[in-house]
PDB file of N, CA and C in Angstrom:
ATOM      1  N   UNK E   1       5.514   5.715  16.952  1.00  0.00           N
ATOM      2  CA  UNK E   1       4.711   6.894  17.057  1.00  0.00           C
ATOM      3  C   UNK E   1       4.834   7.706  15.735  1.00  0.00           C
ATOM      4  N   UNK E   2       6.026   7.783  15.213  1.00  0.00           N
ATOM      5  CA  UNK E   2       6.216   8.465  13.938  1.00  0.00           C
ATOM      6  C   UNK E   2       5.458   7.855  12.866  1.00  0.00           C
ATOM      7  N   UNK E   3       5.507   6.473  12.783  1.00  0.00           N
ATOM      8  CA  UNK E   3       4.765   5.741  11.806  1.00  0.00           C
ATOM      9  C   UNK E   3       3.342   5.913  11.812  1.00  0.00           C
ATOM     10  N   UNK E   4       2.762   5.985  13.121  1.00  0.00           N
ATOM     11  CA  UNK E   4       1.339   6.211  13.253  1.00  0.00           C
ATOM     12  C   UNK E   4       0.935   7.584  12.693  1.00  0.00           C
ATOM     13  N   UNK E   5       1.821   8.500  12.962  1.00  0.00           N
ATOM     14  CA  UNK E   5       1.494   9.836  12.469  1.00  0.00           C
ATOM     15  C   UNK E   5       1.643   9.909  10.927  1.00  0.00           C
ATOM     16  N   UNK E   6       2.505   9.304  10.391  1.00  0.00           N
ATOM     17  CA  UNK E   6       2.593   9.182   8.871  1.00  0.00           C
ATOM     18  C   UNK E   6       1.398   8.449   8.269  1.00  0.00           C
ATOM     19  N   UNK E   7       1.014   7.400   8.900  1.00  0.00           N
ATOM     20  CA  UNK E   7      -0.095   6.660   8.498  1.00  0.00           C
ATOM     21  C   UNK E   7      -1.500   7.415   8.334  1.00  0.00           C
ATOM     22  N   UNK E   8      -1.531   8.545   9.088  1.00  0.00           N
ATOM     23  CA  UNK E   8      -2.693   9.376   8.959  1.00  0.00           C
ATOM     24  C   UNK E   8      -3.004   9.843   7.494  1.00  0.00           C
ATOM     25  N   UNK E   9      -1.896   9.892   6.703  1.00  0.00           N
ATOM     26  CA  UNK E   9      -2.046  10.256   5.291  1.00  0.00           C
ATOM     27  C   UNK E   9      -2.735   9.073   4.514  1.00  0.00           C
ATOM     28  N   UNK E  10      -2.727   7.901   5.025  1.00  0.00           N
ATOM     29  CA  UNK E  10      -3.162   6.704   4.309  1.00  0.00           C
ATOM     30  C   UNK E  10      -4.574   6.315   4.895  1.00  0.00           C
ATOM     31  N   UNK E  11      -4.899   6.775   6.076  1.00  0.00           N
ATOM     32  CA  UNK E  11      -6.144   6.367   6.806  1.00  0.00           C
ATOM     33  C   UNK E  11      -7.412   6.790   6.031  1.00  0.00           C
ATOM     34  N   UNK E  12      -7.267   7.723   5.263  1.00  0.00           N
ATOM     35  CA  UNK E  12      -8.568   8.117   4.442  1.00  0.00           C
ATOM     36  C   UNK E  12      -9.061   7.040   3.615  1.00  0.00           C
ATOM     37  N   UNK E  13      -8.199   6.121   3.185  1.00  0.00           N
ATOM     38  CA  UNK E  13      -8.510   5.122   2.206  1.00  0.00           C
ATOM     39  C   UNK E  13      -8.319   3.698   2.726  1.00  0.00           C
ATOM     40  N   UNK E  14      -7.475   3.496   3.742  1.00  0.00           N
ATOM     41  CA  UNK E  14      -7.034   2.254   4.270  1.00  0.00           C
ATOM     42  C   UNK E  14      -7.334   2.054   5.723  1.00  0.00           C
ATOM     43  N   UNK E  15      -7.673   0.858   6.082  1.00  0.00           N
ATOM     44  CA  UNK E  15      -7.794   0.424   7.513  1.00  0.00           C
ATOM     45  C   UNK E  15      -6.571  -0.492   7.727  1.00  0.00           C
ATOM     46  N   UNK E  16      -6.175  -0.634   9.043  1.00  0.00           N
ATOM     47  CA  UNK E  16      -5.164  -1.502   9.450  1.00  0.00           C
ATOM     48  C   UNK E  16      -5.446  -2.502  10.547  1.00  0.00           C
ATOM     49  N   UNK E  17      -6.798  -2.553  10.903  1.00  0.00           N
ATOM     50  CA  UNK E  17      -7.180  -3.407  11.968  1.00  0.00           C
ATOM     51  C   UNK E  17      -7.521  -4.814  11.517  1.00  0.00           C
ATOM     52  N   UNK E  18      -7.109  -5.760  12.314  1.00  0.00           N
ATOM     53  CA  UNK E  18      -7.313  -7.259  11.972  1.00  0.00           C
ATOM     54  C   UNK E  18      -8.844  -7.415  11.543  1.00  0.00           C
ATOM     55  N   UNK E  19      -9.118  -7.999  10.422  1.00  0.00           N
ATOM     56  CA  UNK E  19     -10.444  -8.287   9.991  1.00  0.00           C
ATOM     57  C   UNK E  19     -11.126  -7.049   9.577  1.00  0.00           C
ATOM     58  N   UNK E  20     -10.503  -5.884   9.422  1.00  0.00           N
ATOM     59  CA  UNK E  20     -11.089  -4.683   8.989  1.00  0.00           C
ATOM     60  C   UNK E  20     -11.606  -4.761   7.490  1.00  0.00           C
ATOM     61  N   UNK E  21     -12.554  -3.965   7.236  1.00  0.00           N
ATOM     62  CA  UNK E  21     -13.143  -4.017   5.832  1.00  0.00           C
ATOM     63  C   UNK E  21     -12.240  -3.270   4.915  1.00  0.00           C
ATOM     64  N   UNK E  22     -12.311  -3.651   3.625  1.00  0.00           N
ATOM     65  CA  UNK E  22     -11.755  -2.804   2.546  1.00  0.00           C
ATOM     66  C   UNK E  22     -12.575  -1.607   2.371  1.00  0.00           C
ATOM     67  N   UNK E  23     -11.880  -0.496   2.024  1.00  0.00           N
ATOM     68  CA  UNK E  23     -12.612   0.787   1.770  1.00  0.00           C
ATOM     69  C   UNK E  23     -12.230   1.125   0.358  1.00  0.00           C
ATOM     70  N   UNK E  24     -11.898   2.452   0.186  1.00  0.00           N
ATOM     71  CA  UNK E  24     -11.406   2.862  -1.091  1.00  0.00           C
ATOM     72  C   UNK E  24     -10.183   2.111  -1.504  1.00  0.00           C
ATOM     73  N   UNK E  25      -9.346   1.823  -0.443  1.00  0.00           N
ATOM     74  CA  UNK E  25      -8.223   0.936  -0.658  1.00  0.00           C
ATOM     75  C   UNK E  25      -8.356  -0.262   0.170  1.00  0.00           C
ATOM     76  N   UNK E  26      -7.476  -1.305   0.032  1.00  0.00           N
ATOM     77  CA  UNK E  26      -7.715  -2.515   0.820  1.00  0.00           C
ATOM     78  C   UNK E  26      -7.197  -2.347   2.253  1.00  0.00           C
ATOM     79  N   UNK E  27      -7.788  -3.212   3.057  1.00  0.00           N
ATOM     80  CA  UNK E  27      -7.292  -3.262   4.505  1.00  0.00           C
ATOM     81  C   UNK E  27      -5.962  -3.812   4.448  1.00  0.00           C
ATOM     82  N   UNK E  28      -5.011  -3.141   5.310  1.00  0.00           N
ATOM     83  CA  UNK E  28      -3.590  -3.536   5.121  1.00  0.00           C
ATOM     84  C   UNK E  28      -3.085  -4.361   6.326  1.00  0.00           C
ATOM     85  N   UNK E  29      -3.907  -4.751   7.149  1.00  0.00           N
ATOM     86  CA  UNK E  29      -3.433  -5.571   8.336  1.00  0.00           C
ATOM     87  C   UNK E  29      -2.743  -6.871   7.761  1.00  0.00           C
ATOM     88  N   UNK E  30      -1.442  -7.006   8.246  1.00  0.00           N
ATOM     89  CA  UNK E  30      -0.619  -8.166   7.891  1.00  0.00           C
ATOM     90  C   UNK E  30      -0.272  -8.287   6.446  1.00  0.00           C
ATOM     91  N   UNK E  31      -0.194  -7.228   5.713  1.00  0.00           N
ATOM     92  CA  UNK E  31       0.029  -7.309   4.305  1.00  0.00           C
ATOM     93  C   UNK E  31       1.529  -7.691   3.945  1.00  0.00           C
ATOM     94  N   UNK E  32       2.361  -7.331   4.881  1.00  0.00           N
ATOM     95  CA  UNK E  32       3.838  -7.709   4.608  1.00  0.00           C
ATOM     96  C   UNK E  32       4.108  -9.252   4.509  1.00  0.00           C
ATOM     97  N   UNK E  33       4.802  -9.658   3.480  1.00  0.00           N
ATOM     98  CA  UNK E  33       4.921 -11.058   3.329  1.00  0.00           C
ATOM     99  C   UNK E  33       3.865 -11.803   2.484  1.00  0.00           C
ATOM    100  N   UNK E  34       2.841 -10.969   2.104  1.00  0.00           N
ATOM    101  CA  UNK E  34       1.698 -11.550   1.366  1.00  0.00           C
ATOM    102  C   UNK E  34       1.857 -11.148  -0.061  1.00  0.00           C
ATOM    103  N   UNK E  35       1.093 -11.939  -0.953  1.00  0.00           N
ATOM    104  CA  UNK E  35       1.218 -11.590  -2.366  1.00  0.00           C
ATOM    105  C   UNK E  35       0.752 -10.147  -2.687  1.00  0.00           C
ATOM    106  N   UNK E  36       1.417  -9.498  -3.582  1.00  0.00           N
ATOM    107  CA  UNK E  36       1.100  -8.153  -4.052  1.00  0.00           C
ATOM    108  C   UNK E  36      -0.296  -8.281  -4.725  1.00  0.00           C
ATOM    109  N   UNK E  37      -1.169  -7.456  -4.488  1.00  0.00           N
ATOM    110  CA  UNK E  37      -2.558  -7.461  -5.004  1.00  0.00           C
ATOM    111  C   UNK E  37      -3.295  -8.653  -4.604  1.00  0.00           C
ATOM    112  N   UNK E  38      -3.106  -9.175  -3.336  1.00  0.00           N
ATOM    113  CA  UNK E  38      -3.618 -10.402  -2.940  1.00  0.00           C
ATOM    114  C   UNK E  38      -4.683 -10.372  -1.871  1.00  0.00           C
ATOM    115  N   UNK E  39      -5.228  -9.208  -1.417  1.00  0.00           N
ATOM    116  CA  UNK E  39      -6.207  -9.120  -0.486  1.00  0.00           C
ATOM    117  C   UNK E  39      -7.554  -9.492  -1.082  1.00  0.00           C
ATOM    118  N   UNK E  40      -8.110 -10.596  -0.580  1.00  0.00           N
ATOM    119  CA  UNK E  40      -9.446 -11.077  -1.193  1.00  0.00           C
ATOM    120  C   UNK E  40     -10.482 -10.064  -1.076  1.00  0.00           C
ATOM    121  N   UNK E  41     -11.302  -9.992  -2.056  1.00  0.00           N
ATOM    122  CA  UNK E  41     -12.416  -9.080  -2.105  1.00  0.00           C
ATOM    123  C   UNK E  41     -12.194  -7.631  -2.551  1.00  0.00           C
ATOM    124  N   UNK E  42     -10.869  -7.401  -2.869  1.00  0.00           N
ATOM    125  CA  UNK E  42     -10.584  -5.994  -3.251  1.00  0.00           C
ATOM    126  C   UNK E  42     -10.280  -5.977  -4.795  1.00  0.00           C
ATOM    127  N   UNK E  43     -10.777  -4.921  -5.475  1.00  0.00           N
ATOM    128  CA  UNK E  43     -10.598  -4.854  -6.907  1.00  0.00           C
ATOM    129  C   UNK E  43      -9.435  -4.087  -7.300  1.00  0.00           C
ATOM    130  N   UNK E  44      -8.264  -4.741  -7.347  1.00  0.00           N
ATOM    131  CA  UNK E  44      -6.985  -4.132  -7.778  1.00  0.00           C
ATOM    132  C   UNK E  44      -6.902  -3.784  -9.164  1.00  0.00           C
ATOM    133  N   UNK E  45      -6.013  -2.843  -9.578  1.00  0.00           N
ATOM    134  CA  UNK E  45      -5.825  -2.503 -11.007  1.00  0.00           C
ATOM    135  C   UNK E  45      -4.999  -3.637 -11.624  1.00  0.00           C
ATOM    136  N   UNK E  46      -5.151  -3.720 -12.925  1.00  0.00           N
ATOM    137  CA  UNK E  46      -4.378  -4.698 -13.648  1.00  0.00           C
ATOM    138  C   UNK E  46      -2.952  -4.342 -13.571  1.00  0.00           C
ATOM    139  N   UNK E  47      -2.594  -3.078 -13.399  1.00  0.00           N
ATOM    140  CA  UNK E  47      -1.174  -2.676 -13.240  1.00  0.00           C
ATOM    141  C   UNK E  47      -0.512  -3.327 -11.930  1.00  0.00           C
ATOM    142  N   UNK E  48      -1.227  -3.241 -10.845  1.00  0.00           N
ATOM    143  CA  UNK E  48      -0.743  -3.852  -9.594  1.00  0.00           C
ATOM    144  C   UNK E  48      -0.756  -5.324  -9.674  1.00  0.00           C
ATOM    145  N   UNK E  49      -1.744  -5.927 -10.258  1.00  0.00           N
ATOM    146  CA  UNK E  49      -1.929  -7.350 -10.387  1.00  0.00           C
ATOM    147  C   UNK E  49      -0.705  -7.903 -11.115  1.00  0.00           C
ATOM    148  N   UNK E  50      -0.203  -7.058 -12.116  1.00  0.00           N
ATOM    149  CA  UNK E  50       0.859  -7.582 -12.973  1.00  0.00           C
ATOM    150  C   UNK E  50       2.203  -7.459 -12.405  1.00  0.00           C
ATOM    151  N   UNK E  51       2.359  -6.847 -11.224  1.00  0.00           N
ATOM    152  CA  UNK E  51       3.688  -6.738 -10.573  1.00  0.00           C
ATOM    153  C   UNK E  51       4.213  -8.089 -10.168  1.00  0.00           C
ATOM    154  N   UNK E  52       3.327  -8.803  -9.519  1.00  0.00           N
ATOM    155  CA  UNK E  52       3.691 -10.161  -8.970  1.00  0.00           C
ATOM    156  C   UNK E  52       4.567 -10.149  -7.737  1.00  0.00           C
ATOM    157  N   UNK E  53       4.955 -11.232  -7.192  1.00  0.00           N
ATOM    158  CA  UNK E  53       5.752 -11.326  -5.959  1.00  0.00           C
ATOM    159  C   UNK E  53       4.967 -11.029  -4.766  1.00  0.00           C
ATOM    160  N   UNK E  54       5.712 -10.840  -3.639  1.00  0.00           N
ATOM    161  CA  UNK E  54       5.104 -10.566  -2.332  1.00  0.00           C
ATOM    162  C   UNK E  54       5.644  -9.232  -1.764  1.00  0.00           C
ATOM    163  N   UNK E  55       4.910  -8.663  -0.864  1.00  0.00           N
ATOM    164  CA  UNK E  55       5.320  -7.409  -0.216  1.00  0.00           C
ATOM    165  C   UNK E  55       6.470  -7.724   0.703  1.00  0.00           C
ATOM    166  N   UNK E  56       7.655  -7.145   0.485  1.00  0.00           N
ATOM    167  CA  UNK E  56       8.724  -7.117   1.316  1.00  0.00           C
ATOM    168  C   UNK E  56       9.108  -5.673   1.577  1.00  0.00           C
ATOM    169  N   UNK E  57      10.090  -5.401   2.414  1.00  0.00           N
ATOM    170  CA  UNK E  57      10.368  -4.015   2.700  1.00  0.00           C
ATOM    171  C   UNK E  57      10.847  -3.196   1.513  1.00  0.00           C
ATOM    172  N   UNK E  58      11.617  -3.846   0.635  1.00  0.00           N
ATOM    173  CA  UNK E  58      12.137  -3.153  -0.527  1.00  0.00           C
ATOM    174  C   UNK E  58      10.964  -2.731  -1.488  1.00  0.00           C
ATOM    175  N   UNK E  59      10.114  -3.697  -1.746  1.00  0.00           N
ATOM    176  CA  UNK E  59       8.924  -3.367  -2.630  1.00  0.00           C
ATOM    177  C   UNK E  59       7.971  -2.424  -1.931  1.00  0.00           C
ATOM    178  N   UNK E  60       7.725  -2.528  -0.678  1.00  0.00           N
ATOM    179  CA  UNK E  60       6.838  -1.605  -0.010  1.00  0.00           C
ATOM    180  C   UNK E  60       7.428  -0.160   0.009  1.00  0.00           C
ATOM    181  N   UNK E  61       8.704  -0.091   0.126  1.00  0.00           N
ATOM    182  CA  UNK E  61       9.388   1.195   0.213  1.00  0.00           C
ATOM    183  C   UNK E  61       9.194   1.841  -1.236  1.00  0.00           C
ATOM    184  N   UNK E  62       9.515   1.094  -2.252  1.00  0.00           N
ATOM    185  CA  UNK E  62       9.323   1.580  -3.625  1.00  0.00           C
ATOM    186  C   UNK E  62       7.881   2.058  -3.913  1.00  0.00           C
ATOM    187  N   UNK E  63       6.971   1.243  -3.485  1.00  0.00           N
ATOM    188  CA  UNK E  63       5.500   1.514  -3.646  1.00  0.00           C
ATOM    189  C   UNK E  63       5.099   2.785  -2.907  1.00  0.00           C
ATOM    190  N   UNK E  64       5.553   2.993  -1.705  1.00  0.00           N
ATOM    191  CA  UNK E  64       5.206   4.126  -0.886  1.00  0.00           C
ATOM    192  C   UNK E  64       5.869   5.373  -1.388  1.00  0.00           C
ATOM    193  N   UNK E  65       7.015   5.281  -1.978  1.00  0.00           N
ATOM    194  CA  UNK E  65       7.718   6.492  -2.511  1.00  0.00           C
ATOM    195  C   UNK E  65       7.099   6.972  -3.786  1.00  0.00           C
ATOM    196  N   UNK E  66       6.556   5.977  -4.645  1.00  0.00           N
ATOM    197  CA  UNK E  66       5.973   6.418  -5.896  1.00  0.00           C
ATOM    198  C   UNK E  66       5.099   5.232  -6.346  1.00  0.00           C
ATOM    199  N   UNK E  67       3.861   5.181  -6.059  1.00  0.00           N
ATOM    200  CA  UNK E  67       2.986   4.067  -6.571  1.00  0.00           C
ATOM    201  C   UNK E  67       3.008   4.111  -8.064  1.00  0.00           C
ATOM    202  N   UNK E  68       3.017   5.179  -8.745  1.00  0.00           N
ATOM    203  CA  UNK E  68       2.863   5.218 -10.279  1.00  0.00           C
ATOM    204  C   UNK E  68       4.153   4.709 -10.919  1.00  0.00           C
ATOM    205  N   UNK E  69       5.358   4.809 -10.221  1.00  0.00           N
ATOM    206  CA  UNK E  69       6.545   4.271 -10.748  1.00  0.00           C
ATOM    207  C   UNK E  69       6.541   2.711 -10.477  1.00  0.00           C
ATOM    208  N   UNK E  70       6.121   2.334  -9.297  1.00  0.00           N
ATOM    209  CA  UNK E  70       6.155   0.914  -8.890  1.00  0.00           C
ATOM    210  C   UNK E  70       5.192   0.155  -9.866  1.00  0.00           C
ATOM    211  N   UNK E  71       4.007   0.733 -10.150  1.00  0.00           N
ATOM    212  CA  UNK E  71       3.045  -0.071 -11.011  1.00  0.00           C
ATOM    213  C   UNK E  71       2.378   1.047 -11.899  1.00  0.00           C
ATOM    214  N   UNK E  72       2.964   1.275 -13.061  1.00  0.00           N
ATOM    215  CA  UNK E  72       2.473   2.288 -13.861  1.00  0.00           C
ATOM    216  C   UNK E  72       1.004   1.873 -14.315  1.00  0.00           C
ATOM    217  N   UNK E  73       0.111   2.766 -14.167  1.00  0.00           N
ATOM    218  CA  UNK E  73      -1.249   2.532 -14.444  1.00  0.00           C
ATOM    219  C   UNK E  73      -2.123   2.110 -13.235  1.00  0.00           C
ATOM    220  N   UNK E  74      -1.471   2.195 -12.035  1.00  0.00           N
ATOM    221  CA  UNK E  74      -2.182   1.916 -10.777  1.00  0.00           C
ATOM    222  C   UNK E  74      -3.340   2.843 -10.621  1.00  0.00           C
ATOM    223  N   UNK E  75      -4.473   2.359  -9.930  1.00  0.00           N
ATOM    224  CA  UNK E  75      -5.571   3.236  -9.664  1.00  0.00           C
ATOM    225  C   UNK E  75      -5.459   4.014  -8.351  1.00  0.00           C
ATOM    226  N   UNK E  76      -4.346   3.747  -7.594  1.00  0.00           N
ATOM    227  CA  UNK E  76      -4.081   4.464  -6.469  1.00  0.00           C
ATOM    228  C   UNK E  76      -3.658   5.961  -6.815  1.00  0.00           C
ATOM    229  N   UNK E  77      -4.444   6.883  -6.308  1.00  0.00           N
ATOM    230  CA  UNK E  77      -4.257   8.308  -6.550  1.00  0.00           C
ATOM    231  C   UNK E  77      -3.077   8.976  -5.679  1.00  0.00           C
ATOM    232  N   UNK E  78      -2.786   8.382  -4.638  1.00  0.00           N
ATOM    233  CA  UNK E  78      -1.773   8.959  -3.732  1.00  0.00           C
ATOM    234  C   UNK E  78      -0.402   9.064  -4.460  1.00  0.00           C
ATOM    235  N   UNK E  79       0.193  10.306  -4.533  1.00  0.00           N
ATOM    236  CA  UNK E  79       1.389  10.537  -5.215  1.00  0.00           C
ATOM    237  C   UNK E  79       2.601   9.850  -4.681  1.00  0.00           C
ATOM    238  N   UNK E  80       2.619   9.569  -3.373  1.00  0.00           N
ATOM    239  CA  UNK E  80       3.781   8.959  -2.674  1.00  0.00           C
ATOM    240  C   UNK E  80       4.250   9.811  -1.591  1.00  0.00           C
ATOM    241  N   UNK E  81       5.083   9.232  -0.765  1.00  0.00           N
ATOM    242  CA  UNK E  81       5.708   9.945   0.372  1.00  0.00           C
ATOM    243  C   UNK E  81       6.948  10.604  -0.159  1.00  0.00           C
ATOM    244  N   UNK E  82       7.059  11.921   0.093  1.00  0.00           N
ATOM    245  CA  UNK E  82       8.120  12.758  -0.423  1.00  0.00           C
ATOM    246  C   UNK E  82       9.347  12.441   0.375  1.00  0.00           C
ATOM    247  N   UNK E  83       9.282  11.993   1.611  1.00  0.00           N
ATOM    248  CA  UNK E  83      10.394  11.841   2.488  1.00  0.00           C
ATOM    249  C   UNK E  83      10.581  10.300   2.617  1.00  0.00           C
ATOM    250  N   UNK E  84      11.797   9.831   2.190  1.00  0.00           N
ATOM    251  CA  UNK E  84      12.158   8.421   2.225  1.00  0.00           C
ATOM    252  C   UNK E  84      12.123   7.834   3.691  1.00  0.00           C
ATOM    253  N   UNK E  85      12.357   8.668   4.681  1.00  0.00           N
ATOM    254  CA  UNK E  85      12.356   8.293   6.098  1.00  0.00           C
ATOM    255  C   UNK E  85      10.994   7.936   6.481  1.00  0.00           C
ATOM    256  N   UNK E  86       9.937   8.539   5.935  1.00  0.00           N
ATOM    257  CA  UNK E  86       8.520   8.195   6.355  1.00  0.00           C
ATOM    258  C   UNK E  86       8.203   6.841   5.906  1.00  0.00           C
TER     259      UNK E  86
END
């Protein structure tokens, strides 16, 4: 329930339903364990494409805390979650 509440901050740009369309941001259904910047049909920034690897909990946590630190030059405008527990 807490995660659903926190995700409301993300829902303006992202969907999480299976087969959902990309919007301002990519659909995030099943993204964990998948390649970073790997959702087909979404135009990722070169900064995020250059990170490489797959989404795991450590990388996702770093991304959500500060997208700009994780991938300097990202086009994601969200500043990050101020609370690490979120």
